[in-house]
XYZ file of N, CA and C in Angstrom:
387
model
N -13.834 -13.869 -1.781
C -13.223 -12.611 -1.401
C -11.711 -12.672 -1.610
N -11.104 -13.806 -1.251
C -9.661 -13.958 -1.421
C -9.283 -13.915 -2.895
N -10.112 -14.529 -3.740
C -9.830 -14.517 -5.178
C -9.891 -13.099 -5.732
N -10.887 -12.333 -5.313
C -11.008 -10.943 -5.754
C -9.816 -10.120 -5.288
N -9.425 -10.296 -4.031
C -8.273 -9.575 -3.497
C -7.001 -9.916 -4.263
N -6.827 -11.199 -4.592
C -5.644 -11.617 -5.343
C -5.636 -11.034 -6.750
N -6.793 -10.996 -7.386
C -6.882 -10.449 -8.746
C -6.542 -8.961 -8.743
N -7.149 -8.217 -7.840
C -6.880 -6.775 -7.779
C -5.425 -6.521 -7.404
N -4.901 -7.279 -6.471
C -3.513 -7.132 -6.056
C -2.562 -7.411 -7.217
N -2.850 -8.463 -7.992
C -2.026 -8.784 -9.157
C -2.072 -7.665 -10.192
N -3.233 -7.056 -10.372
C -3.368 -5.977 -11.350
C -2.649 -4.703 -10.906
N -2.596 -4.470 -9.616
C -2.007 -3.235 -9.108
C -0.502 -3.373 -8.874
N -0.064 -4.429 -8.178
C 1.353 -4.534 -7.817
C 2.033 -5.803 -8.324
N 1.364 -6.580 -9.133
C 1.902 -7.839 -9.688
C 2.233 -8.875 -8.621
N 1.545 -8.831 -7.523
C 1.719 -9.827 -6.464
C 0.354 -10.241 -5.956
N 0.278 -11.483 -5.516
C -0.957 -11.938 -4.896
C -1.063 -11.350 -3.495
N -2.283 -11.061 -3.079
C -2.491 -10.604 -1.717
C -2.294 -11.761 -0.749
N -2.682 -12.957 -1.172
C -2.535 -14.160 -0.356
C -1.825 -15.223 -1.165
N -0.766 -15.764 -0.633
C -0.057 -16.857 -1.286
C -0.705 -18.179 -0.888
N -0.354 -19.249 -1.574
C -0.942 -20.556 -1.304
C -0.637 -21.036 0.116
N 0.546 -20.695 0.615
C 0.926 -21.133 1.958
C 0.345 -20.237 3.050
N -0.457 -19.270 2.668
C -1.115 -18.411 3.640
C -0.303 -17.195 4.024
N 0.907 -17.063 3.541
C 1.741 -15.940 3.922
C 1.908 -14.931 2.802
N 1.753 -13.674 3.137
C 2.005 -12.587 2.207
C 2.082 -11.308 3.003
N 3.137 -10.558 2.777
C 3.290 -9.318 3.523
C 2.186 -8.327 3.170
N 1.812 -8.266 1.890
C 0.779 -7.335 1.471
C -0.573 -7.697 2.081
N -0.916 -8.969 2.056
C -2.175 -9.399 2.647
C -2.221 -9.156 4.141
N -1.112 -9.458 4.815
C -1.043 -9.241 6.264
C -1.151 -7.754 6.597
N -0.411 -6.920 5.882
C -0.468 -5.473 6.128
C -1.860 -4.919 5.844
N -2.482 -5.405 4.791
C -3.833 -4.941 4.455
C -4.830 -5.270 5.560
N -4.715 -6.485 6.083
C -5.613 -6.870 7.184
C -5.363 -6.015 8.420
N -4.092 -5.778 8.730
C -3.780 -4.955 9.904
C -4.298 -3.534 9.750
N -4.173 -2.981 8.553
C -4.679 -1.629 8.306
C -6.192 -1.597 8.484
N -6.875 -2.591 7.933
C -8.332 -2.622 8.071
C -8.765 -2.761 9.523
N -8.059 -3.572 10.291
C -8.381 -3.719 11.716
C -8.163 -2.400 12.439
N -7.063 -1.731 12.139
C -6.787 -0.451 12.796
C -7.803 0.617 12.397
N -8.236 0.609 11.147
C -9.215 1.594 10.706
C -10.589 1.371 11.334
N -10.859 0.146 11.732
C -12.156 -0.129 12.348
C -12.116 -0.039 13.868
N -10.930 0.108 14.449
C -10.818 0.254 15.902
C -11.331 1.614 16.354
N -11.766 1.647 17.584
C -12.247 2.883 18.185
C -11.061 3.751 18.584
N -11.041 4.982 18.113
C -9.999 5.944 18.465
C -10.647 7.012 19.350
N -10.386 6.921 20.627
C -11.029 7.812 21.602
C -10.655 9.261 21.346
N -9.400 9.509 20.965
C -8.925 10.872 20.738
C -9.646 11.586 19.604
N -10.203 10.838 18.656
C -10.954 11.465 17.571
C -12.314 11.963 18.044
N -12.890 11.254 19.010
C -14.205 11.661 19.502
C -14.104 12.659 20.642
N -13.141 12.426 21.531
C -12.957 13.300 22.689
C -11.483 13.708 22.720
N -11.139 14.830 22.096
C -9.734 15.210 21.955
C -8.954 15.313 23.270
N -9.609 15.660 24.353
C -8.883 15.783 25.615
C -8.478 14.414 26.176
N -9.027 13.337 25.640
C -8.666 11.980 26.076
C -7.760 11.269 25.067
N -7.091 12.044 24.232
C -6.210 11.483 23.214
C -5.098 10.631 23.824
N -4.704 10.956 25.023
C -3.629 10.223 25.695
C -4.003 8.767 25.941
N -5.294 8.454 26.000
C -5.721 7.073 26.188
C -5.352 6.194 24.993
N -5.341 6.782 23.814
C -4.968 6.020 22.617
C -3.500 5.605 22.669
N -2.665 6.422 23.293
C -1.253 6.070 23.444
C -1.102 4.960 24.478
N -1.820 5.074 25.571
C -1.732 4.082 26.644
C -2.260 2.724 26.184
N -3.338 2.722 25.429
C -3.905 1.452 24.956
C -3.065 0.814 23.856
N -2.132 1.565 23.300
C -1.260 1.029 22.266
C -1.774 1.249 20.857
N -2.886 1.946 20.720
C -3.450 2.168 19.389
C -2.525 3.021 18.522
N -2.047 4.121 19.059
C -1.185 5.031 18.293
C 0.133 4.356 17.912
N 0.823 3.663 18.848
C 2.058 2.967 18.429
C 1.821 1.888 17.363
N 0.706 1.138 17.472
C 0.389 0.133 16.445
C 0.108 0.795 15.103
N -0.594 1.918 15.140
C -0.911 2.653 13.924
C 0.360 3.161 13.249
N 1.261 3.723 14.041
C 2.520 4.240 13.487
C 3.401 3.114 12.946
N 3.458 1.997 13.654
C 4.279 0.872 13.210
C 3.736 0.284 11.904
N 2.433 0.138 11.819
C 1.822 -0.406 10.608
C 2.003 0.555 9.432
N 1.847 1.849 9.695
C 2.046 2.843 8.631
C 3.483 2.812 8.123
N 4.448 2.665 9.026
C 5.859 2.602 8.622
C 6.136 1.341 7.799
N 5.565 0.210 8.198
C 5.748 -1.030 7.435
C 5.107 -0.942 6.048
N 3.918 -0.374 5.982
C 3.230 -0.220 4.708
C 4.008 0.725 3.795
N 4.533 1.795 4.363
C 5.339 2.747 3.598
C 6.591 2.072 3.045
N 7.263 1.290 3.872
C 8.464 0.572 3.422
C 8.112 -0.455 2.346
N 6.986 -1.138 2.504
C 6.556 -2.122 1.512
C 6.276 -1.454 0.170
N 5.545 -0.331 0.187
C 5.254 0.381 -1.055
C 6.532 0.930 -1.691
N 7.476 1.407 -0.871
C 8.772 1.851 -1.407
C 9.469 0.715 -2.138
N 9.445 -0.469 -1.537
C 10.085 -1.636 -2.136
C 9.416 -2.007 -3.466
N 8.095 -2.007 -3.483
C 7.355 -2.364 -4.692
C 7.632 -1.352 -5.808
N 7.622 -0.074 -5.478
C 7.869 0.962 -6.484
C 9.298 0.865 -7.004
N 10.251 0.612 -6.111
C 11.644 0.461 -6.530
C 11.815 -0.736 -7.466
N 11.142 -1.849 -7.154
C 11.189 -3.020 -8.032
C 10.645 -2.691 -9.421
N 9.585 -1.898 -9.465
C 9.000 -1.525 -10.750
C 9.909 -0.554 -11.514
N 10.590 0.348 -10.795
C 11.555 1.234 -11.452
C 12.668 0.409 -12.101
N 13.175 -0.587 -11.379
C 14.235 -1.446 -11.909
C 13.741 -2.244 -13.110
N 12.507 -2.714 -13.041
C 11.947 -3.497 -14.150
C 11.779 -2.636 -15.399
N 11.433 -1.356 -15.222
C 11.289 -0.469 -16.380
C 12.632 -0.189 -17.040
N 13.690 -0.180 -16.250
C 15.027 0.045 -16.813
C 15.537 -1.190 -17.527
N 15.035 -2.358 -17.138
C 15.457 -3.619 -17.762
C 14.664 -3.910 -19.023
N 14.813 -5.128 -19.485
C 14.138 -5.545 -20.724
C 12.781 -6.185 -20.481
N 12.437 -6.455 -19.234
C 11.204 -7.189 -18.965
C 10.014 -6.285 -18.709
N 10.041 -5.039 -19.218
C 8.934 -4.125 -18.982
C 7.672 -4.536 -19.739
N 7.812 -5.182 -20.868
C 6.635 -5.606 -21.630
C 6.009 -6.873 -21.049
N 6.769 -7.624 -20.253
C 6.261 -8.868 -19.697
C 5.199 -8.644 -18.630
N 5.458 -7.737 -17.714
C 4.568 -7.538 -16.576
C 4.124 -6.081 -16.503
N 3.044 -5.756 -17.166
C 2.496 -4.404 -17.091
C 1.329 -4.413 -16.117
N 1.535 -3.803 -14.961
C 0.476 -3.652 -13.989
C 0.215 -2.161 -13.794
N -0.609 -1.823 -12.836
C -1.011 -0.440 -12.612
C 0.192 0.456 -12.326
N 1.083 0.010 -11.450
C 2.264 0.815 -11.114
C 3.157 0.971 -12.335
N 3.364 -0.100 -13.076
C 4.198 -0.033 -14.278
C 3.637 0.957 -15.284
N 2.333 0.972 -15.435
C 1.698 1.896 -16.376
C 1.899 3.333 -15.932
N 1.699 3.604 -14.636
C 1.905 4.965 -14.116
C 3.352 5.403 -14.331
N 4.296 4.535 -13.987
C 5.712 4.882 -14.138
C 6.097 5.048 -15.605
N 5.545 4.210 -16.488
C 5.840 4.325 -17.920
C 5.283 5.623 -18.480
N 4.061 5.986 -18.111
C 3.479 7.251 -18.561
C 4.317 8.433 -18.091
N 4.778 8.353 -16.862
C 5.609 9.423 -16.314
C 6.956 9.482 -17.051
N 7.530 8.329 -17.333
C 8.816 8.257 -18.040
C 8.689 8.829 -19.453
N 7.568 8.554 -20.112
C 7.344 9.032 -21.474
C 6.895 10.491 -21.525
N 6.636 11.094 -20.374
C 6.220 12.490 -20.325
C 4.766 12.711 -20.685
N 3.952 11.682 -20.539
C 2.534 11.791 -20.888
C 1.659 12.219 -19.715
N 2.256 12.336 -18.534
C 1.518 12.790 -17.358
C 1.764 14.286 -17.222
N 0.690 15.063 -17.051
C 0.813 16.520 -16.998
C 1.613 17.006 -15.797
N 1.525 16.306 -14.695
C 2.260 16.721 -13.507
C 3.212 15.615 -13.075
N 4.254 16.002 -12.422
C 5.239 15.041 -11.940
C 4.695 14.356 -10.687
N 4.660 13.038 -10.710
C 4.192 12.279 -9.551
C 5.392 11.882 -8.707
N 5.411 12.356 -7.477
C 6.465 11.960 -6.551
C 6.157 10.565 -6.038
N 7.131 9.953 -5.394
C 6.935 8.609 -4.868
C 5.806 8.592 -3.841
N 5.681 9.654 -3.049
C 4.591 9.723 -2.068
C 3.225 9.773 -2.748
N 3.146 10.427 -3.917
C 1.889 10.455 -4.665
C 1.503 9.062 -5.149
N 2.490 8.327 -5.635
C 2.231 6.969 -6.113
C 1.819 6.071 -4.950
N 2.470 6.247 -3.795
C 2.093 5.453 -2.617
C 0.680 5.776 -2.169
N 0.270 7.037 -2.282
C -1.103 7.408 -1.920
C -2.109 6.740 -2.853
N -1.777 6.689 -4.140
C -2.653 6.010 -5.102
C -2.752 4.524 -4.760
N -1.621 3.925 -4.407
C -1.620 2.505 -4.026
C -2.446 2.264 -2.774
N -2.367 3.189 -1.841
C -3.141 3.048 -0.607
C -4.639 3.079 -0.896
N -5.047 3.960 -1.799
C -6.461 4.019 -2.185
C -6.872 2.720 -2.876
N -6.016 2.214 -3.756
C -6.319 0.946 -4.439
C -6.416 -0.192 -3.427
N -5.546 -0.162 -2.429
C -5.574 -1.193 -1.396
C -6.891 -1.129 -0.627
N -7.350 0.043 -0.310
C -8.590 0.186 0.443
C -9.794 -0.265 -0.380
N -9.728 -0.059 -1.687
C -10.839 -0.471 -2.528
C -10.979 -1.973 -2.626
N -9.842 -2.675 -2.548
C -9.938 -4.120 -2.735
C -10.024 -4.881 -1.409
N -9.773 -4.256 -0.305
C -9.826 -4.992 0.957
C -10.884 -4.456 1.826
């Protein structure tokens, strides 16, 4: 499973999901997102008890993880923008690089905002984890 996650992660963002030393921000964030998605959210089932999710800490953990994931994706996209402006664009072509290159060349019918690219990355993350 770790090998598959690393392969998909390398293809999408040019980084391993898990490093040899066991540390990786992407792998850690992915695990936290999966844990939060599998947790019971009382407010979704019984809307009048939504306040319990705040008291149990589910909502603050969800917001904190979402903010960290958003910042991580911003960083990754910015790194890819810088790489496209440099000379090393042919060296590392991954999914994000391809999307940004297509957009730069005008081959995409609609303009993809950074939030659109982050949404695509989030879907890719869910598929591999």
